Amino acid sequence: MRLMKLTLFALSAVAACATASQSPSPVWRDEFDGPAGASFDRNKWVADTGGAGFGNKERQFYTTRAENVVMDGQGHLVITALAEPASSTRACWYGRCLYTSTRLKTKGLFAQTYGRFEARIRIPHGQGLWPAFWMLAADIDQVGWPEGGEIDIMENIGREPAIVHGTLHGPGYSGSDGISRTDTLLRGAYADDFHIYAVEWQPNEIRWYVDGRQYNRLTPADLPSGSRWVFDRPFFLLMNVAVGGGWPGDPDASTTFPQVMVVDYVRAYGRP
C-alpha cells in the first residue's frame, strides 16, 4: 500500500510538472510596473486624442495628461475621467467637451489573429460612464468600420452596475444591431473589485469569460442571414473610459467625479 501511494504521488507530481511546463506564456503583455507618476509605455500603446465624439456622441476629450492616465507605482495603470471647469472645457465636434479621459490602443504596435486576450480591471461607476476593453481590425483604415469587425471583450454602462456586455460588430450587425450577450453579478457591482475579462478566439468561434467563467460564445451560425464572419484577420487592443454618448446617456446629478478605471495587466496569448 505504501509503495502504491508513493507511486501515485510520483505520477501526480510528474503530471503537475508537465501541466506547468505546458502552460502558455503571453506573447504580448503590459504589467504596468512603472514608477508612480509615470505615463503609459509608448512602445506598447498609442493614444487617441481629441473630442471627436468617436461615432457615439461621446462627451469626453481624450488626452495623455497625467491627470487622465498615469501609473500608480503599485503595478496599475489608472485612467481617470474628470469633469472639467467650464472655463477649461475644450471644443468638441458638437460644441464643448465637459469631461476628459484617455483611450489607449496597440494599433501599429501589436495585433494578432486568434488567441486569448485578457485584462484584469476595476471599472468606474456612475450614470454616463462607459469603460471598455475591446479590439478592432488592424486594417480598419483600409476597409473601414464595421467591415473590419469589432470584438468588445468588456463594456459596461453606468446605469447597469452589475452587468457587462460581450459583443461582436461586423457588416450587417453593427451599432445597436451588434450581437451581444451579458454577464450579471448575483450581488454587488463590477466596480466593487477587480475582475478578469477575456476572450478566446479561434477560427469560426469566439468565447467570452469573466473570472474564468464563460458566458458567451458566437460562431458564424449566430450571424444574421447573409452576413459575413470577418474575424479572421489581425486585431489590435483598445481600452478607454468614455463619458456620455448615445448608449450610456450623459452623466446626471447622481454621477460623481473623478472616476477611475484601474488596470492591473493586459495580456495576449497565442493560439493553443
PDB file of C-alpha atoms in Angstrom:
ATOM      1  CA  MET A   1       0.000   0.000   0.000  1.00  0.00           C
ATOM      2  CA  ARG A   2       2.802   2.406   0.899  1.00  0.00           C
ATOM      3  CA  LEU A   3       4.530   1.657  -2.410  1.00  0.00           C
ATOM      4  CA  MET A   4       1.286   2.283  -4.279  1.00  0.00           C
ATOM      5  CA  LYS A   5       0.805   5.631  -2.516  1.00  0.00           C
ATOM      6  CA  LEU A   6       4.369   6.680  -3.317  1.00  0.00           C
ATOM      7  CA  THR A   7       3.897   5.655  -6.944  1.00  0.00           C
ATOM      8  CA  LEU A   8       0.655   7.605  -7.220  1.00  0.00           C
ATOM      9  CA  PHE A   9       2.316  10.618  -5.585  1.00  0.00           C
ATOM     10  CA  ALA A  10       5.193  10.454  -8.060  1.00  0.00           C
ATOM     11  CA  LEU A  11       2.839  10.177 -11.018  1.00  0.00           C
ATOM     12  CA  SER A  12       0.804  13.129  -9.746  1.00  0.00           C
ATOM     13  CA  ALA A  13       3.939  15.222  -9.354  1.00  0.00           C
ATOM     14  CA  VAL A  14       5.068  14.377 -12.886  1.00  0.00           C
ATOM     15  CA  ALA A  15       1.628  15.286 -14.243  1.00  0.00           C
ATOM     16  CA  ALA A  16       1.652  18.596 -12.357  1.00  0.00           C
ATOM     17  CA  CYS A  17       5.105  19.462 -13.690  1.00  0.00           C
ATOM     18  CA  ALA A  18       4.036  18.567 -17.217  1.00  0.00           C
ATOM     19  CA  THR A  19       0.967  20.787 -16.949  1.00  0.00           C
ATOM     20  CA  ALA A  20       3.022  23.679 -15.574  1.00  0.00           C
ATOM     21  CA  SER A  21       5.636  23.352 -18.304  1.00  0.00           C
ATOM     22  CA  GLN A  22       2.931  23.370 -20.972  1.00  0.00           C
ATOM     23  CA  SER A  23       1.063  26.407 -19.620  1.00  0.00           C
ATOM     24  CA  PRO A  24       1.363  29.185 -22.227  1.00  0.00           C
ATOM     25  CA  SER A  25       3.274  32.387 -21.709  1.00  0.00           C
ATOM     26  CA  PRO A  26       1.889  35.655 -23.070  1.00  0.00           C
ATOM     27  CA  VAL A  27       3.162  36.674 -26.482  1.00  0.00           C
ATOM     28  CA  TRP A  28       2.435  40.295 -25.549  1.00  0.00           C
ATOM     29  CA  ARG A  29       1.808  41.852 -22.157  1.00  0.00           C
ATOM     30  CA  ASP A  30       1.851  45.004 -20.096  1.00  0.00           C
ATOM     31  CA  GLU A  31       2.036  44.619 -16.309  1.00  0.00           C
ATOM     32  CA  PHE A  32       2.227  48.389 -15.632  1.00  0.00           C
ATOM     33  CA  ASP A  33       5.175  48.075 -13.285  1.00  0.00           C
ATOM     34  CA  GLY A  34       6.485  51.597 -13.832  1.00  0.00           C
ATOM     35  CA  PRO A  35       7.124  54.097 -11.048  1.00  0.00           C
ATOM     36  CA  ALA A  36       4.365  56.222  -9.570  1.00  0.00           C
ATOM     37  CA  GLY A  37       3.620  59.173 -11.820  1.00  0.00           C
ATOM     38  CA  ALA A  38       4.995  57.547 -14.980  1.00  0.00           C
ATOM     39  CA  SER A  39       2.929  57.604 -18.140  1.00  0.00           C
ATOM     40  CA  PHE A  40       1.972  54.592 -20.246  1.00  0.00           C
ATOM     41  CA  ASP A  41       4.632  52.692 -22.225  1.00  0.00           C
ATOM     42  CA  ARG A  42       4.725  54.254 -25.676  1.00  0.00           C
ATOM     43  CA  ASN A  43       6.465  51.169 -27.045  1.00  0.00           C
ATOM     44  CA  LYS A  44       3.232  49.285 -26.334  1.00  0.00           C
ATOM     45  CA  TRP A  45       0.426  51.851 -26.591  1.00  0.00           C
ATOM     46  CA  VAL A  46      -0.574  54.852 -28.632  1.00  0.00           C
ATOM     47  CA  ALA A  47      -3.299  57.270 -27.608  1.00  0.00           C
ATOM     48  CA  ASP A  48      -6.303  58.704 -29.361  1.00  0.00           C
ATOM     49  CA  THR A  49      -6.679  62.387 -28.545  1.00  0.00           C
ATOM     50  CA  GLY A  50      -9.375  64.950 -29.175  1.00  0.00           C
ATOM     51  CA  GLY A  51     -13.098  65.370 -28.784  1.00  0.00           C
ATOM     52  CA  ALA A  52     -14.470  63.900 -31.982  1.00  0.00           C
ATOM     53  CA  GLY A  53     -17.362  62.049 -30.347  1.00  0.00           C
ATOM     54  CA  PHE A  54     -15.889  58.823 -31.761  1.00  0.00           C
ATOM     55  CA  GLY A  55     -19.052  57.844 -33.576  1.00  0.00           C
ATOM     56  CA  ASN A  56     -21.124  57.685 -30.391  1.00  0.00           C
ATOM     57  CA  LYS A  57     -21.686  61.362 -29.466  1.00  0.00           C
ATOM     58  CA  GLU A  58     -19.365  60.863 -26.502  1.00  0.00           C
ATOM     59  CA  ARG A  59     -18.842  63.858 -24.227  1.00  0.00           C
ATOM     60  CA  GLN A  60     -15.169  63.471 -23.286  1.00  0.00           C
ATOM     61  CA  PHE A  61     -11.976  64.943 -24.713  1.00  0.00           C
ATOM     62  CA  TYR A  62      -9.249  62.276 -24.750  1.00  0.00           C
ATOM     63  CA  THR A  63      -5.819  63.390 -23.504  1.00  0.00           C
ATOM     64  CA  THR A  64      -2.483  61.932 -22.417  1.00  0.00           C
ATOM     65  CA  ARG A  65      -2.161  64.223 -19.379  1.00  0.00           C
ATOM     66  CA  ALA A  66      -1.040  62.720 -16.095  1.00  0.00           C
ATOM     67  CA  GLU A  67      -4.370  63.862 -14.687  1.00  0.00           C
ATOM     68  CA  ASN A  68      -6.048  61.374 -17.023  1.00  0.00           C
ATOM     69  CA  VAL A  69      -3.569  58.495 -17.342  1.00  0.00           C
ATOM     70  CA  VAL A  70      -0.743  57.520 -15.006  1.00  0.00           C
ATOM     71  CA  MET A  71       0.886  54.553 -13.281  1.00  0.00           C
ATOM     72  CA  ASP A  72       0.335  54.367  -9.534  1.00  0.00           C
ATOM     73  CA  GLY A  73       3.636  52.655  -8.648  1.00  0.00           C
ATOM     74  CA  GLN A  74       1.764  49.587  -7.378  1.00  0.00           C
ATOM     75  CA  GLY A  75       1.559  47.731 -10.691  1.00  0.00           C
ATOM     76  CA  HIS A  76      -1.508  49.506 -12.059  1.00  0.00           C
ATOM     77  CA  LEU A  77      -2.353  51.907 -14.836  1.00  0.00           C
ATOM     78  CA  VAL A  78      -5.043  54.382 -13.793  1.00  0.00           C
ATOM     79  CA  ILE A  79      -7.301  56.032 -16.371  1.00  0.00           C
ATOM     80  CA  THR A  80      -9.207  58.920 -14.797  1.00  0.00           C
ATOM     81  CA  ALA A  81     -12.351  60.549 -16.147  1.00  0.00           C
ATOM     82  CA  LEU A  82     -12.669  64.145 -14.942  1.00  0.00           C
ATOM     83  CA  ALA A  83     -15.370  66.776 -15.054  1.00  0.00           C
ATOM     84  CA  GLU A  84     -13.679  69.949 -16.248  1.00  0.00           C
ATOM     85  CA  PRO A  85     -14.442  73.511 -15.136  1.00  0.00           C
ATOM     86  CA  ALA A  86     -16.459  75.401 -17.722  1.00  0.00           C
ATOM     87  CA  SER A  87     -13.539  77.779 -18.230  1.00  0.00           C
ATOM     88  CA  SER A  88     -11.242  74.924 -19.327  1.00  0.00           C
ATOM     89  CA  THR A  89     -13.577  72.764 -21.430  1.00  0.00           C
ATOM     90  CA  ARG A  90     -12.394  72.123 -24.964  1.00  0.00           C
ATOM     91  CA  ALA A  91     -14.061  72.187 -28.343  1.00  0.00           C
ATOM     92  CA  CYS A  92     -15.832  69.000 -29.422  1.00  0.00           C
ATOM     93  CA  TRP A  93     -17.342  68.246 -32.794  1.00  0.00           C
ATOM     94  CA  TYR A  94     -20.789  69.063 -31.297  1.00  0.00           C
ATOM     95  CA  GLY A  95     -19.867  72.003 -29.048  1.00  0.00           C
ATOM     96  CA  ARG A  96     -17.884  71.776 -25.809  1.00  0.00           C
ATOM     97  CA  CYS A  97     -16.325  68.741 -24.098  1.00  0.00           C
ATOM     98  CA  LEU A  98     -17.169  68.942 -20.417  1.00  0.00           C
ATOM     99  CA  TYR A  99     -15.073  65.884 -19.445  1.00  0.00           C
ATOM    100  CA  THR A 100     -11.603  64.498 -20.092  1.00  0.00           C
ATOM    101  CA  SER A 101     -10.382  60.905 -20.135  1.00  0.00           C
ATOM    102  CA  THR A 102      -7.944  58.601 -22.005  1.00  0.00           C
ATOM    103  CA  ARG A 103      -8.160  55.996 -24.760  1.00  0.00           C
ATOM    104  CA  LEU A 104      -5.147  53.754 -25.470  1.00  0.00           C
ATOM    105  CA  LYS A 105      -4.622  51.266 -28.283  1.00  0.00           C
ATOM    106  CA  THR A 106      -1.913  48.964 -29.641  1.00  0.00           C
ATOM    107  CA  LYS A 107      -2.582  49.944 -33.264  1.00  0.00           C
ATOM    108  CA  GLY A 108       0.634  49.776 -35.278  1.00  0.00           C
ATOM    109  CA  LEU A 109       2.481  48.181 -32.365  1.00  0.00           C
ATOM    110  CA  PHE A 110       0.731  44.871 -31.720  1.00  0.00           C
ATOM    111  CA  ALA A 111      -2.005  42.950 -33.499  1.00  0.00           C
ATOM    112  CA  GLN A 112      -2.794  39.256 -33.665  1.00  0.00           C
ATOM    113  CA  THR A 113      -5.167  36.790 -35.278  1.00  0.00           C
ATOM    114  CA  TYR A 114      -6.692  34.308 -32.805  1.00  0.00           C
ATOM    115  CA  GLY A 115      -5.591  33.531 -29.248  1.00  0.00           C
ATOM    116  CA  ARG A 116      -6.626  34.583 -25.754  1.00  0.00           C
ATOM    117  CA  PHE A 117      -6.785  38.266 -24.803  1.00  0.00           C
ATOM    118  CA  GLU A 118      -7.396  39.266 -21.194  1.00  0.00           C
ATOM    119  CA  ALA A 119      -7.153  42.140 -18.744  1.00  0.00           C
ATOM    120  CA  ARG A 120      -7.649  42.456 -15.001  1.00  0.00           C
ATOM    121  CA  ILE A 121      -9.579  45.661 -14.399  1.00  0.00           C
ATOM    122  CA  ARG A 122     -11.554  47.513 -11.757  1.00  0.00           C
ATOM    123  CA  ILE A 123     -14.039  49.636 -13.648  1.00  0.00           C
ATOM    124  CA  PRO A 124     -15.515  53.032 -12.669  1.00  0.00           C
ATOM    125  CA  HIS A 125     -19.170  53.566 -11.790  1.00  0.00           C
ATOM    126  CA  GLY A 126     -21.910  56.124 -12.264  1.00  0.00           C
ATOM    127  CA  GLN A 127     -24.504  57.220 -14.768  1.00  0.00           C
ATOM    128  CA  GLY A 128     -22.885  58.195 -18.050  1.00  0.00           C
ATOM    129  CA  LEU A 129     -19.618  56.260 -17.512  1.00  0.00           C
ATOM    130  CA  TRP A 130     -18.671  53.822 -20.272  1.00  0.00           C
ATOM    131  CA  PRO A 131     -15.482  51.774 -19.639  1.00  0.00           C
ATOM    132  CA  ALA A 132     -14.407  49.303 -22.316  1.00  0.00           C
ATOM    133  CA  PHE A 133     -11.723  46.755 -23.217  1.00  0.00           C
ATOM    134  CA  TRP A 134     -12.032  45.815 -26.892  1.00  0.00           C
ATOM    135  CA  MET A 135     -10.458  45.063 -30.285  1.00  0.00           C
ATOM    136  CA  LEU A 136     -10.528  46.434 -33.825  1.00  0.00           C
ATOM    137  CA  ALA A 137      -9.201  45.115 -37.136  1.00  0.00           C
ATOM    138  CA  ALA A 138      -5.618  46.149 -37.847  1.00  0.00           C
ATOM    139  CA  ASP A 139      -6.622  47.108 -41.406  1.00  0.00           C
ATOM    140  CA  ILE A 140      -9.521  49.327 -40.318  1.00  0.00           C
ATOM    141  CA  ASP A 141      -8.027  52.351 -42.118  1.00  0.00           C
ATOM    142  CA  GLN A 142      -8.199  50.416 -45.401  1.00  0.00           C
ATOM    143  CA  VAL A 143     -11.503  48.523 -45.050  1.00  0.00           C
ATOM    144  CA  GLY A 144     -13.405  50.806 -42.664  1.00  0.00           C
ATOM    145  CA  TRP A 145     -15.826  50.056 -39.856  1.00  0.00           C
ATOM    146  CA  PRO A 146     -17.799  47.833 -39.493  1.00  0.00           C
ATOM    147  CA  GLU A 147     -16.329  45.965 -42.483  1.00  0.00           C
ATOM    148  CA  GLY A 148     -13.216  45.106 -40.476  1.00  0.00           C
ATOM    149  CA  GLY A 149     -15.160  43.944 -37.434  1.00  0.00           C
ATOM    150  CA  GLU A 150     -15.044  44.777 -33.736  1.00  0.00           C
ATOM    151  CA  ILE A 151     -14.723  42.473 -30.721  1.00  0.00           C
ATOM    152  CA  ASP A 152     -15.917  44.042 -27.478  1.00  0.00           C
ATOM    153  CA  ILE A 153     -14.313  41.994 -24.719  1.00  0.00           C
ATOM    154  CA  MET A 154     -15.920  44.066 -21.958  1.00  0.00           C
ATOM    155  CA  GLU A 155     -18.238  47.054 -21.940  1.00  0.00           C
ATOM    156  CA  ASN A 156     -20.192  48.464 -19.027  1.00  0.00           C
ATOM    157  CA  ILE A 157     -22.562  51.412 -18.848  1.00  0.00           C
ATOM    158  CA  GLY A 158     -23.068  53.148 -15.538  1.00  0.00           C
ATOM    159  CA  ARG A 159     -26.791  52.576 -15.211  1.00  0.00           C
ATOM    160  CA  GLU A 160     -26.105  48.798 -15.242  1.00  0.00           C
ATOM    161  CA  PRO A 161     -23.579  48.397 -12.401  1.00  0.00           C
ATOM    162  CA  ALA A 162     -23.916  44.586 -12.212  1.00  0.00           C
ATOM    163  CA  ILE A 163     -23.806  43.898 -15.968  1.00  0.00           C
ATOM    164  CA  VAL A 164     -21.021  43.656 -18.546  1.00  0.00           C
ATOM    165  CA  HIS A 165     -21.516  43.112 -22.264  1.00  0.00           C
ATOM    166  CA  GLY A 166     -19.561  40.989 -24.755  1.00  0.00           C
ATOM    167  CA  THR A 167     -20.355  41.927 -28.342  1.00  0.00           C
ATOM    168  CA  LEU A 168     -19.428  41.445 -31.998  1.00  0.00           C
ATOM    169  CA  HIS A 169     -19.882  44.129 -34.652  1.00  0.00           C
ATOM    170  CA  GLY A 170     -19.462  43.489 -38.354  1.00  0.00           C
ATOM    171  CA  PRO A 171     -21.061  44.173 -41.739  1.00  0.00           C
ATOM    172  CA  GLY A 172     -24.809  43.766 -41.264  1.00  0.00           C
ATOM    173  CA  TYR A 173     -24.609  43.518 -37.451  1.00  0.00           C
ATOM    174  CA  SER A 174     -23.142  46.757 -36.116  1.00  0.00           C
ATOM    175  CA  GLY A 175     -24.095  49.542 -33.734  1.00  0.00           C
ATOM    176  CA  SER A 176     -27.363  48.767 -31.980  1.00  0.00           C
ATOM    177  CA  ASP A 177     -27.596  45.600 -34.098  1.00  0.00           C
ATOM    178  CA  GLY A 178     -24.337  44.169 -32.727  1.00  0.00           C
ATOM    179  CA  ILE A 179     -24.609  40.588 -31.494  1.00  0.00           C
ATOM    180  CA  SER A 180     -24.301  40.824 -27.726  1.00  0.00           C
ATOM    181  CA  ARG A 181     -24.749  38.818 -24.559  1.00  0.00           C
ATOM    182  CA  THR A 182     -24.326  39.883 -20.960  1.00  0.00           C
ATOM    183  CA  ASP A 183     -22.916  38.630 -17.685  1.00  0.00           C
ATOM    184  CA  THR A 184     -24.718  39.692 -14.500  1.00  0.00           C
ATOM    185  CA  LEU A 185     -23.331  39.561 -10.974  1.00  0.00           C
ATOM    186  CA  LEU A 186     -25.563  37.906  -8.387  1.00  0.00           C
ATOM    187  CA  ARG A 187     -24.738  40.670  -5.931  1.00  0.00           C
ATOM    188  CA  GLY A 188     -22.735  43.867  -5.851  1.00  0.00           C
ATOM    189  CA  ALA A 189     -21.349  45.883  -8.752  1.00  0.00           C
ATOM    190  CA  TYR A 190     -18.466  45.246 -11.129  1.00  0.00           C
ATOM    191  CA  ALA A 191     -16.866  48.461  -9.884  1.00  0.00           C
ATOM    192  CA  ASP A 192     -16.534  46.976  -6.399  1.00  0.00           C
ATOM    193  CA  ASP A 193     -13.471  44.869  -7.265  1.00  0.00           C
ATOM    194  CA  PHE A 194     -11.066  43.713  -9.948  1.00  0.00           C
ATOM    195  CA  HIS A 195     -12.305  41.162 -12.483  1.00  0.00           C
ATOM    196  CA  ILE A 196     -10.568  39.332 -15.316  1.00  0.00           C
ATOM    197  CA  TYR A 197     -12.231  39.945 -18.677  1.00  0.00           C
ATOM    198  CA  ALA A 198     -11.178  37.717 -21.567  1.00  0.00           C
ATOM    199  CA  VAL A 199     -11.982  36.317 -24.976  1.00  0.00           C
ATOM    200  CA  GLU A 200     -10.682  33.119 -26.525  1.00  0.00           C
ATOM    201  CA  TRP A 201     -10.738  33.449 -30.293  1.00  0.00           C
ATOM    202  CA  GLN A 202     -10.175  30.739 -32.841  1.00  0.00           C
ATOM    203  CA  PRO A 203     -11.336  30.152 -36.430  1.00  0.00           C
ATOM    204  CA  ASN A 204     -15.137  30.460 -36.572  1.00  0.00           C
ATOM    205  CA  GLU A 205     -15.574  30.815 -32.814  1.00  0.00           C
ATOM    206  CA  ILE A 206     -15.157  33.461 -30.096  1.00  0.00           C
ATOM    207  CA  ARG A 207     -15.863  32.806 -26.396  1.00  0.00           C
ATOM    208  CA  TRP A 208     -16.221  35.417 -23.627  1.00  0.00           C
ATOM    209  CA  TYR A 209     -15.198  34.966 -19.977  1.00  0.00           C
ATOM    210  CA  VAL A 210     -15.386  36.821 -16.674  1.00  0.00           C
ATOM    211  CA  ASP A 211     -13.092  35.452 -13.953  1.00  0.00           C
ATOM    212  CA  GLY A 212     -12.719  32.203 -15.900  1.00  0.00           C
ATOM    213  CA  ARG A 213     -16.473  31.697 -16.299  1.00  0.00           C
ATOM    214  CA  GLN A 214     -17.688  31.500 -19.891  1.00  0.00           C
ATOM    215  CA  TYR A 215     -20.866  33.491 -20.532  1.00  0.00           C
ATOM    216  CA  ASN A 216     -20.929  33.929 -24.308  1.00  0.00           C
ATOM    217  CA  ARG A 217     -19.975  32.006 -27.442  1.00  0.00           C
ATOM    218  CA  LEU A 218     -20.539  33.171 -31.001  1.00  0.00           C
ATOM    219  CA  THR A 219     -19.912  31.463 -34.350  1.00  0.00           C
ATOM    220  CA  PRO A 220     -20.847  32.256 -37.963  1.00  0.00           C
ATOM    221  CA  ALA A 221     -24.138  30.432 -37.328  1.00  0.00           C
ATOM    222  CA  ASP A 222     -25.152  33.240 -34.948  1.00  0.00           C
ATOM    223  CA  LEU A 223     -24.890  35.976 -37.590  1.00  0.00           C
ATOM    224  CA  PRO A 224     -27.903  37.404 -39.421  1.00  0.00           C
ATOM    225  CA  SER A 225     -28.683  35.582 -42.640  1.00  0.00           C
ATOM    226  CA  GLY A 226     -26.401  36.705 -45.452  1.00  0.00           C
ATOM    227  CA  SER A 227     -23.860  38.374 -43.118  1.00  0.00           C
ATOM    228  CA  ARG A 228     -20.136  37.698 -43.249  1.00  0.00           C
ATOM    229  CA  TRP A 229     -17.880  36.474 -40.440  1.00  0.00           C
ATOM    230  CA  VAL A 230     -14.913  38.866 -40.655  1.00  0.00           C
ATOM    231  CA  PHE A 231     -12.920  37.653 -37.641  1.00  0.00           C
ATOM    232  CA  ASP A 232     -10.068  36.005 -39.495  1.00  0.00           C
ATOM    233  CA  ARG A 233      -7.578  38.898 -39.628  1.00  0.00           C
ATOM    234  CA  PRO A 234      -5.248  40.578 -37.103  1.00  0.00           C
ATOM    235  CA  PHE A 235      -6.896  42.765 -34.455  1.00  0.00           C
ATOM    236  CA  PHE A 236      -5.351  45.298 -32.078  1.00  0.00           C
ATOM    237  CA  LEU A 237      -6.367  46.082 -28.480  1.00  0.00           C
ATOM    238  CA  LEU A 238      -8.024  49.180 -27.012  1.00  0.00           C
ATOM    239  CA  MET A 239      -9.050  50.307 -23.534  1.00  0.00           C
ATOM    240  CA  ASN A 240     -10.758  53.518 -22.528  1.00  0.00           C
ATOM    241  CA  VAL A 241     -13.285  55.281 -20.340  1.00  0.00           C
ATOM    242  CA  ALA A 242     -15.852  57.203 -22.360  1.00  0.00           C
ATOM    243  CA  VAL A 243     -18.250  59.677 -20.778  1.00  0.00           C
ATOM    244  CA  GLY A 244     -21.745  60.063 -22.185  1.00  0.00           C
ATOM    245  CA  GLY A 245     -22.850  59.027 -25.632  1.00  0.00           C
ATOM    246  CA  GLY A 246     -25.866  57.568 -27.313  1.00  0.00           C
ATOM    247  CA  TRP A 247     -25.824  54.316 -25.365  1.00  0.00           C
ATOM    248  CA  PRO A 248     -24.981  55.216 -21.736  1.00  0.00           C
ATOM    249  CA  GLY A 249     -26.513  58.686 -21.820  1.00  0.00           C
ATOM    250  CA  ASP A 250     -24.958  61.699 -20.145  1.00  0.00           C
ATOM    251  CA  PRO A 251     -23.878  61.979 -16.510  1.00  0.00           C
ATOM    252  CA  ASP A 252     -26.506  63.388 -14.194  1.00  0.00           C
ATOM    253  CA  ALA A 253     -26.706  64.781 -10.673  1.00  0.00           C
ATOM    254  CA  SER A 254     -26.007  61.312  -9.225  1.00  0.00           C
ATOM    255  CA  THR A 255     -22.651  60.987 -11.042  1.00  0.00           C
ATOM    256  CA  THR A 256     -19.529  61.863  -9.076  1.00  0.00           C
ATOM    257  CA  PHE A 257     -16.088  62.706 -10.477  1.00  0.00           C
ATOM    258  CA  PRO A 258     -13.284  61.831 -10.710  1.00  0.00           C
ATOM    259  CA  GLN A 259     -13.944  58.243 -11.771  1.00  0.00           C
ATOM    260  CA  VAL A 260     -11.116  55.773 -12.371  1.00  0.00           C
ATOM    261  CA  MET A 261     -10.515  52.575 -14.306  1.00  0.00           C
ATOM    262  CA  VAL A 262      -7.637  50.714 -12.679  1.00  0.00           C
ATOM    263  CA  VAL A 263      -5.862  48.210 -14.953  1.00  0.00           C
ATOM    264  CA  ASP A 264      -3.696  45.577 -13.298  1.00  0.00           C
ATOM    265  CA  TYR A 265      -2.466  43.944 -16.517  1.00  0.00           C
ATOM    266  CA  VAL A 266      -3.261  43.287 -20.166  1.00  0.00           C
ATOM    267  CA  ARG A 267      -2.046  40.029 -21.751  1.00  0.00           C
ATOM    268  CA  ALA A 268      -2.303  38.324 -25.128  1.00  0.00           C
ATOM    269  CA  TYR A 269      -1.632  34.639 -25.659  1.00  0.00           C
ATOM    270  CA  GLY A 270      -1.077  32.793 -28.906  1.00  0.00           C
ATOM    271  CA  ARG A 271      -3.482  30.270 -30.302  1.00  0.00           C
ATOM    272  CA  PRO A 272      -3.126  26.983 -28.381  1.00  0.00           C
TER     273      PRO A 272
END
